[in-house]
PDB file of C-alpha atoms and ligand atoms in Angstrom:
ATOM      1  CA  MET Y   1      95.770  44.796  -8.746  1.00  0.00           C
ATOM      2  CA  HIS Y   2      92.967  46.613  -6.930  1.00  0.00           C
ATOM      3  CA  ALA Y   3      94.056  49.469  -4.623  1.00  0.00           C
ATOM      4  CA  VAL Y   4      92.115  51.778  -2.348  1.00  0.00           C
ATOM      5  CA  TYR Y   5      93.291  55.385  -2.009  1.00  0.00           C
ATOM      6  CA  PRO Y   6      91.678  56.574   1.238  1.00  0.00           C
ATOM      7  CA  GLY Y   7      91.468  60.051   2.712  1.00  0.00           C
ATOM      8  CA  THR Y   8      89.196  62.730   4.083  1.00  0.00           C
ATOM      9  CA  PHE Y   9      89.511  64.871   0.937  1.00  0.00           C
ATOM     10  CA  ASP Y  10      88.083  67.979   2.635  1.00  0.00           C
ATOM     11  CA  PRO Y  11      88.367  69.190  -0.095  1.00  0.00           C
ATOM     12  CA  VAL Y  12      90.245  67.259  -2.770  1.00  0.00           C
ATOM     13  CA  THR Y  13      93.369  69.139  -3.955  1.00  0.00           C
ATOM     14  CA  LEU Y  14      95.533  68.908  -7.075  1.00  0.00           C
ATOM     15  CA  GLY Y  15      97.997  66.957  -4.892  1.00  0.00           C
ATOM     16  CA  HIS Y  16      95.357  64.246  -4.394  1.00  0.00           C
ATOM     17  CA  ILE Y  17      94.482  64.325  -8.101  1.00  0.00           C
ATOM     18  CA  ASP Y  18      98.136  63.780  -8.969  1.00  0.00           C
ATOM     19  CA  ILE Y  19      98.228  60.671  -6.747  1.00  0.00           C
ATOM     20  CA  ILE Y  20      95.047  59.362  -8.405  1.00  0.00           C
ATOM     21  CA  ARG Y  21      96.503  59.927 -11.890  1.00  0.00           C
ATOM     22  CA  ARG Y  22      99.808  58.247 -11.066  1.00  0.00           C
ATOM     23  CA  GLY Y  23      98.133  55.522  -8.998  1.00  0.00           C
ATOM     24  CA  LEU Y  24      96.108  54.515 -12.033  1.00  0.00           C
ATOM     25  CA  ARG Y  25      99.352  53.750 -13.890  1.00  0.00           C
ATOM     26  CA  MET Y  26     100.037  50.997 -11.381  1.00  0.00           C
ATOM     27  CA  PHE Y  27      96.675  49.869 -10.050  1.00  0.00           C
ATOM     28  CA  SER Y  28      93.451  48.837 -11.689  1.00  0.00           C
ATOM     29  CA  PRO Y  29      90.840  49.293 -10.475  1.00  0.00           C
ATOM     30  CA  LEU Y  30      91.537  52.175  -8.106  1.00  0.00           C
ATOM     31  CA  THR Y  31      88.892  52.953  -5.509  1.00  0.00           C
ATOM     32  CA  VAL Y  32      89.101  56.404  -3.952  1.00  0.00           C
ATOM     33  CA  GLY Y  33      87.680  55.897  -0.448  1.00  0.00           C
ATOM     34  CA  VAL Y  34      86.266  59.000   1.192  1.00  0.00           C
ATOM     35  CA  ALA Y  35      86.285  58.649   4.966  1.00  0.00           C
ATOM     36  CA  ALA Y  36      83.290  60.149   6.745  1.00  0.00           C
ATOM     37  CA  ASN Y  37      85.678  61.163   9.550  1.00  0.00           C
ATOM     38  CA  PRO Y  38      83.123  63.017  11.707  1.00  0.00           C
ATOM     39  CA  GLY Y  39      85.832  63.487  14.357  1.00  0.00           C
ATOM     40  CA  LYS Y  40      87.610  65.888  11.988  1.00  0.00           C
ATOM     41  CA  ASN Y  41      84.444  67.978  11.665  1.00  0.00           C
ATOM     42  CA  PRO Y  42      84.760  68.319   7.872  1.00  0.00           C
ATOM     43  CA  LEU Y  43      83.861  71.549   6.088  1.00  0.00           C
ATOM     44  CA  PHE Y  44      82.160  69.665   3.240  1.00  0.00           C
ATOM     45  CA  SER Y  45      79.589  66.888   3.618  1.00  0.00           C
ATOM     46  CA  LEU Y  46      80.593  63.335   2.714  1.00  0.00           C
ATOM     47  CA  GLN Y  47      78.409  63.448  -0.394  1.00  0.00           C
ATOM     48  CA  THR Y  48      79.941  66.756  -1.548  1.00  0.00           C
ATOM     49  CA  ARG Y  49      83.484  65.456  -0.996  1.00  0.00           C
ATOM     50  CA  VAL Y  50      82.706  62.432  -3.185  1.00  0.00           C
ATOM     51  CA  GLN Y  51      81.152  64.647  -5.871  1.00  0.00           C
ATOM     52  CA  LEU Y  52      84.098  67.080  -5.869  1.00  0.00           C
ATOM     53  CA  ILE Y  53      86.567  64.212  -6.439  1.00  0.00           C
ATOM     54  CA  GLU Y  54      84.493  62.897  -9.352  1.00  0.00           C
ATOM     55  CA  ASP Y  55      84.213  66.386 -10.862  1.00  0.00           C
ATOM     56  CA  SER Y  56      87.917  67.177 -10.309  1.00  0.00           C
ATOM     57  CA  CYS Y  57      88.940  63.924 -12.018  1.00  0.00           C
ATOM     58  CA  ARG Y  58      86.707  64.800 -14.955  1.00  0.00           C
ATOM     59  CA  GLU Y  59      88.172  68.319 -15.131  1.00  0.00           C
ATOM     60  CA  ALA Y  60      91.697  66.856 -14.990  1.00  0.00           C
ATOM     61  CA  GLY Y  61      90.851  64.462 -17.841  1.00  0.00           C
ATOM     62  CA  ILE Y  62      91.542  61.388 -15.716  1.00  0.00           C
ATOM     63  CA  THR Y  63      90.413  58.210 -17.377  1.00  0.00           C
ATOM     64  CA  GLY Y  64      90.814  54.615 -16.352  1.00  0.00           C
ATOM     65  CA  ASP Y  65      89.189  52.162 -14.038  1.00  0.00           C
ATOM     66  CA  PHE Y  66      88.463  54.196 -10.906  1.00  0.00           C
ATOM     67  CA  ARG Y  67      85.480  54.909  -8.710  1.00  0.00           C
ATOM     68  CA  VAL Y  68      84.850  57.123  -5.705  1.00  0.00           C
ATOM     69  CA  LEU Y  69      83.066  55.614  -2.698  1.00  0.00           C
ATOM     70  CA  PRO Y  70      82.284  56.942   0.782  1.00  0.00           C
ATOM     71  CA  PHE Y  71      82.994  54.788   3.827  1.00  0.00           C
ATOM     72  CA  GLU Y  72      82.248  55.048   7.529  1.00  0.00           C
ATOM     73  CA  ASN Y  73      83.785  51.860   8.882  1.00  0.00           C
ATOM     74  CA  LEU Y  74      87.356  50.877   9.658  1.00  0.00           C
ATOM     75  CA  LEU Y  75      89.645  51.432   6.651  1.00  0.00           C
ATOM     76  CA  ILE Y  76      90.935  47.871   6.431  1.00  0.00           C
ATOM     77  CA  ASP Y  77      87.385  46.506   6.631  1.00  0.00           C
ATOM     78  CA  PHE Y  78      86.399  48.827   3.788  1.00  0.00           C
ATOM     79  CA  VAL Y  79      89.449  47.649   1.794  1.00  0.00           C
ATOM     80  CA  ALA Y  80      88.507  44.006   2.412  1.00  0.00           C
ATOM     81  CA  ASP Y  81      84.859  44.689   1.441  1.00  0.00           C
ATOM     82  CA  CYS Y  82      86.153  46.163  -1.842  1.00  0.00           C
ATOM     83  CA  GLU Y  83      88.226  42.982  -2.308  1.00  0.00           C
ATOM     84  CA  ALA Y  84      91.298  45.193  -2.714  1.00  0.00           C
ATOM     85  CA  THR Y  85      94.741  44.163  -1.476  1.00  0.00           C
ATOM     86  CA  VAL Y  86      96.563  47.493  -1.439  1.00  0.00           C
ATOM     87  CA  VAL Y  87      96.146  50.774   0.443  1.00  0.00           C
ATOM     88  CA  LEU Y  88      97.643  53.666  -1.521  1.00  0.00           C
ATOM     89  CA  ARG Y  89      98.769  56.759   0.383  1.00  0.00           C
ATOM     90  CA  GLY Y  90     100.590  59.918  -0.610  1.00  0.00           C
ATOM     91  CA  LEU Y  91     103.662  61.140   1.276  1.00  0.00           C
ATOM     92  CA  ARG Y  92     104.580  64.778   1.445  1.00  0.00           C
ATOM     93  CA  ALA Y  93     107.063  66.045   4.008  1.00  0.00           C
ATOM     94  CA  VAL Y  94     108.887  64.183   6.754  1.00  0.00           C
ATOM     95  CA  SER Y  95     106.044  65.315   9.028  1.00  0.00           C
ATOM     96  CA  ASP Y  96     103.656  62.911   7.229  1.00  0.00           C
ATOM     97  CA  PHE Y  97     105.976  59.997   7.859  1.00  0.00           C
ATOM     98  CA  GLU Y  98     105.356  59.349  11.562  1.00  0.00           C
ATOM     99  CA  TYR Y  99     101.573  59.194  11.226  1.00  0.00           C
ATOM    100  CA  GLU Y 100     101.650  57.199   7.987  1.00  0.00           C
ATOM    101  CA  PHE Y 101     104.183  54.736   9.403  1.00  0.00           C
ATOM    102  CA  GLN Y 102     101.993  54.151  12.476  1.00  0.00           C
ATOM    103  CA  MET Y 103      98.858  53.726  10.400  1.00  0.00           C
ATOM    104  CA  ALA Y 104     100.507  51.325   7.946  1.00  0.00           C
ATOM    105  CA  SER Y 105     101.941  49.293  10.831  1.00  0.00           C
ATOM    106  CA  MET Y 106      98.625  49.115  12.682  1.00  0.00           C
ATOM    107  CA  ASN Y 107      96.774  48.116   9.528  1.00  0.00           C
ATOM    108  CA  SER Y 108      99.324  45.469   8.698  1.00  0.00           C
ATOM    109  CA  ARG Y 109      98.976  44.035  12.216  1.00  0.00           C
ATOM    110  CA  LEU Y 110      95.180  43.968  11.908  1.00  0.00           C
ATOM    111  CA  ARG Y 111      95.136  42.522   8.377  1.00  0.00           C
ATOM    112  CA  PRO Y 112      98.555  41.268   7.206  1.00  0.00           C
ATOM    113  CA  ALA Y 113      97.261  40.466   3.711  1.00  0.00           C
ATOM    114  CA  ILE Y 114      96.714  44.154   2.954  1.00  0.00           C
ATOM    115  CA  GLU Y 115      99.835  46.050   1.868  1.00  0.00           C
ATOM    116  CA  THR Y 116     100.289  49.827   2.127  1.00  0.00           C
ATOM    117  CA  VAL Y 117     102.062  51.509  -0.785  1.00  0.00           C
ATOM    118  CA  PHE Y 118     103.302  55.115  -0.677  1.00  0.00           C
ATOM    119  CA  MET Y 119     103.773  57.505  -3.547  1.00  0.00           C
ATOM    120  CA  MET Y 120     105.858  60.628  -3.134  1.00  0.00           C
ATOM    121  CA  ALA Y 121     103.957  63.856  -3.664  1.00  0.00           C
ATOM    122  CA  CYS Y 122     104.942  65.529  -6.909  1.00  0.00           C
ATOM    123  CA  GLU Y 123     107.392  68.402  -6.744  1.00  0.00           C
ATOM    124  CA  ASN Y 124     104.958  71.232  -7.362  1.00  0.00           C
ATOM    125  CA  GLN Y 125     102.160  69.987  -5.063  1.00  0.00           C
ATOM    126  CA  HIS Y 126     104.097  68.592  -2.109  1.00  0.00           C
ATOM    127  CA  PHE Y 127     103.265  71.562   0.160  1.00  0.00           C
ATOM    128  CA  VAL Y 128      99.516  71.529  -0.641  1.00  0.00           C
ATOM    129  CA  SER Y 129      97.154  70.350   2.068  1.00  0.00           C
ATOM    130  CA  SER Y 130      93.352  70.411   2.375  1.00  0.00           C
ATOM    131  CA  ARG Y 131      93.721  72.199   5.684  1.00  0.00           C
ATOM    132  CA  PHE Y 132      95.701  75.124   4.240  1.00  0.00           C
ATOM    133  CA  VAL Y 133      93.401  75.321   1.229  1.00  0.00           C
ATOM    134  CA  ARG Y 134      90.387  75.622   3.594  1.00  0.00           C
ATOM    135  CA  GLU Y 135      92.053  78.205   5.787  1.00  0.00           C
ATOM    136  CA  ILE Y 136      93.343  80.357   2.912  1.00  0.00           C
ATOM    137  CA  ALA Y 137      90.034  80.208   1.021  1.00  0.00           C
ATOM    138  CA  LEU Y 138      87.905  81.028   4.074  1.00  0.00           C
ATOM    139  CA  LEU Y 139      90.076  84.089   4.711  1.00  0.00           C
ATOM    140  CA  GLY Y 140      89.658  85.245   1.122  1.00  0.00           C
ATOM    141  CA  GLY Y 141      93.058  84.172  -0.273  1.00  0.00           C
ATOM    142  CA  GLU Y 142      93.643  82.687  -3.721  1.00  0.00           C
ATOM    143  CA  VAL Y 143      93.776  78.914  -3.963  1.00  0.00           C
ATOM    144  CA  ASP Y 144      93.300  78.469  -7.698  1.00  0.00           C
ATOM    145  CA  SER Y 145      96.683  76.839  -8.247  1.00  0.00           C
ATOM    146  CA  PHE Y 146      95.982  74.197  -5.560  1.00  0.00           C
ATOM    147  CA  VAL Y 147      92.487  72.953  -6.460  1.00  0.00           C
ATOM    148  CA  SER Y 148      90.402  72.337  -9.573  1.00  0.00           C
ATOM    149  CA  PRO Y 149      87.735  74.804 -10.792  1.00  0.00           C
ATOM    150  CA  CYS Y 150      84.797  72.866  -9.264  1.00  0.00           C
ATOM    151  CA  VAL Y 151      86.437  72.963  -5.818  1.00  0.00           C
ATOM    152  CA  LEU Y 152      87.158  76.662  -6.251  1.00  0.00           C
ATOM    153  CA  LEU Y 153      83.465  77.230  -6.899  1.00  0.00           C
ATOM    154  CA  ALA Y 154      82.411  75.101  -3.914  1.00  0.00           C
ATOM    155  CA  LEU Y 155      84.782  77.028  -1.636  1.00  0.00           C
ATOM    156  CA  ALA Y 156      83.483  80.359  -2.932  1.00  0.00           C
ATOM    157  CA  GLN Y 157      79.921  79.261  -2.112  1.00  0.00           C
ATOM    158  CA  ARG Y 158      80.831  78.596   1.521  1.00  0.00           C
TER     159      ARG Y 158
HETATM  160  P1  ADP C   1      93.728  61.948   5.828  1.00  0.00           P
HETATM  161  O1  ADP C   1      92.743  62.699   6.664  1.00  0.00           O
HETATM  162  O2  ADP C   1      93.471  60.475   5.779  1.00  0.00           O
HETATM  163  O3  ADP C   1      95.192  62.282   6.078  1.00  0.00           O
HETATM  164  P2  ADP C   1      93.806  63.551   3.414  1.00  0.00           P
HETATM  165  O4  ADP C   1      92.589  63.809   2.596  1.00  0.00           O
HETATM  166  O5  ADP C   1      94.418  64.708   4.119  1.00  0.00           O
HETATM  167  O6  ADP C   1      93.377  62.383   4.362  1.00  0.00           O
HETATM  168  O7  ADP C   1      94.928  62.869   2.520  1.00  0.00           O
HETATM  169  C1  ADP C   1      94.726  61.642   1.880  1.00  0.00           C
HETATM  170  C2  ADP C   1      96.044  61.100   1.399  1.00  0.00           C
HETATM  171  O8  ADP C   1      96.579  61.963   0.403  1.00  0.00           O
HETATM  172  C3  ADP C   1      97.125  61.004   2.468  1.00  0.00           C
HETATM  173  O9  ADP C   1      97.924  59.865   2.187  1.00  0.00           O
HETATM  174  C4  ADP C   1      97.923  62.261   2.279  1.00  0.00           C
HETATM  175  O10 ADP C   1      99.263  62.098   2.735  1.00  0.00           O
HETATM  176  C5  ADP C   1      97.875  62.390   0.775  1.00  0.00           C
HETATM  177  N1  ADP C   1      98.047  63.777   0.330  1.00  0.00           N
HETATM  178  C6  ADP C   1      97.474  64.882   0.823  1.00  0.00           C
HETATM  179  N2  ADP C   1      97.891  65.987   0.174  1.00  0.00           N
HETATM  180  C7  ADP C   1      98.764  65.563  -0.773  1.00  0.00           C
HETATM  181  C8  ADP C   1      99.580  66.220  -1.757  1.00  0.00           C
HETATM  182  N3  ADP C   1      99.598  67.549  -1.877  1.00  0.00           N
HETATM  183  N4  ADP C   1     100.355  65.458  -2.552  1.00  0.00           N
HETATM  184  C9  ADP C   1     100.362  64.109  -2.399  1.00  0.00           C
HETATM  185  N5  ADP C   1      99.657  63.433  -1.476  1.00  0.00           N
HETATM  186  C10 ADP C   1      98.854  64.142  -0.672  1.00  0.00           C
END
């Protein structure tokens, strides 16, 4: 079954990588969809975010049928264009639930054939977010246990 794992990935963290690794045990192929999301004013360009996911997967030794694609349109249209039937999302704390529940419900109303599947964040990455990684790194803190080496380098260059 083909699933799309969408996100902003600004930048990709080891929490995201864990979802990709586990997602590949259930779904094939898995398309990681990188949302342009200009409204969020991302730190990294769309092209860099795609590249960092590919490099992080390589560094993590992830194999399997996956690809990383950027998208600028509505998520469910992107999912339909990919001919996928599942949207894969990660769930961390209770605070993620409200937003994810709304998004899954809206998407299901717009395209009932597409199902959203959630995976719980793993125990040692459940507190990791791209936002905190950006903030800590930009203020000179250590983020090496939250991101892969290529992301560490990209953050250091900013
Ligand atoms: P978005 O802007 O769409 O929320 P993110 O890049 O922040 O995109 O996250 C993409 C997906 O990955 C979301 O489903 C989010 O809940 C999930 N996610 C983010 N961080 C983690 C983590 N540490 N562990 C597991 N899932 C995560």
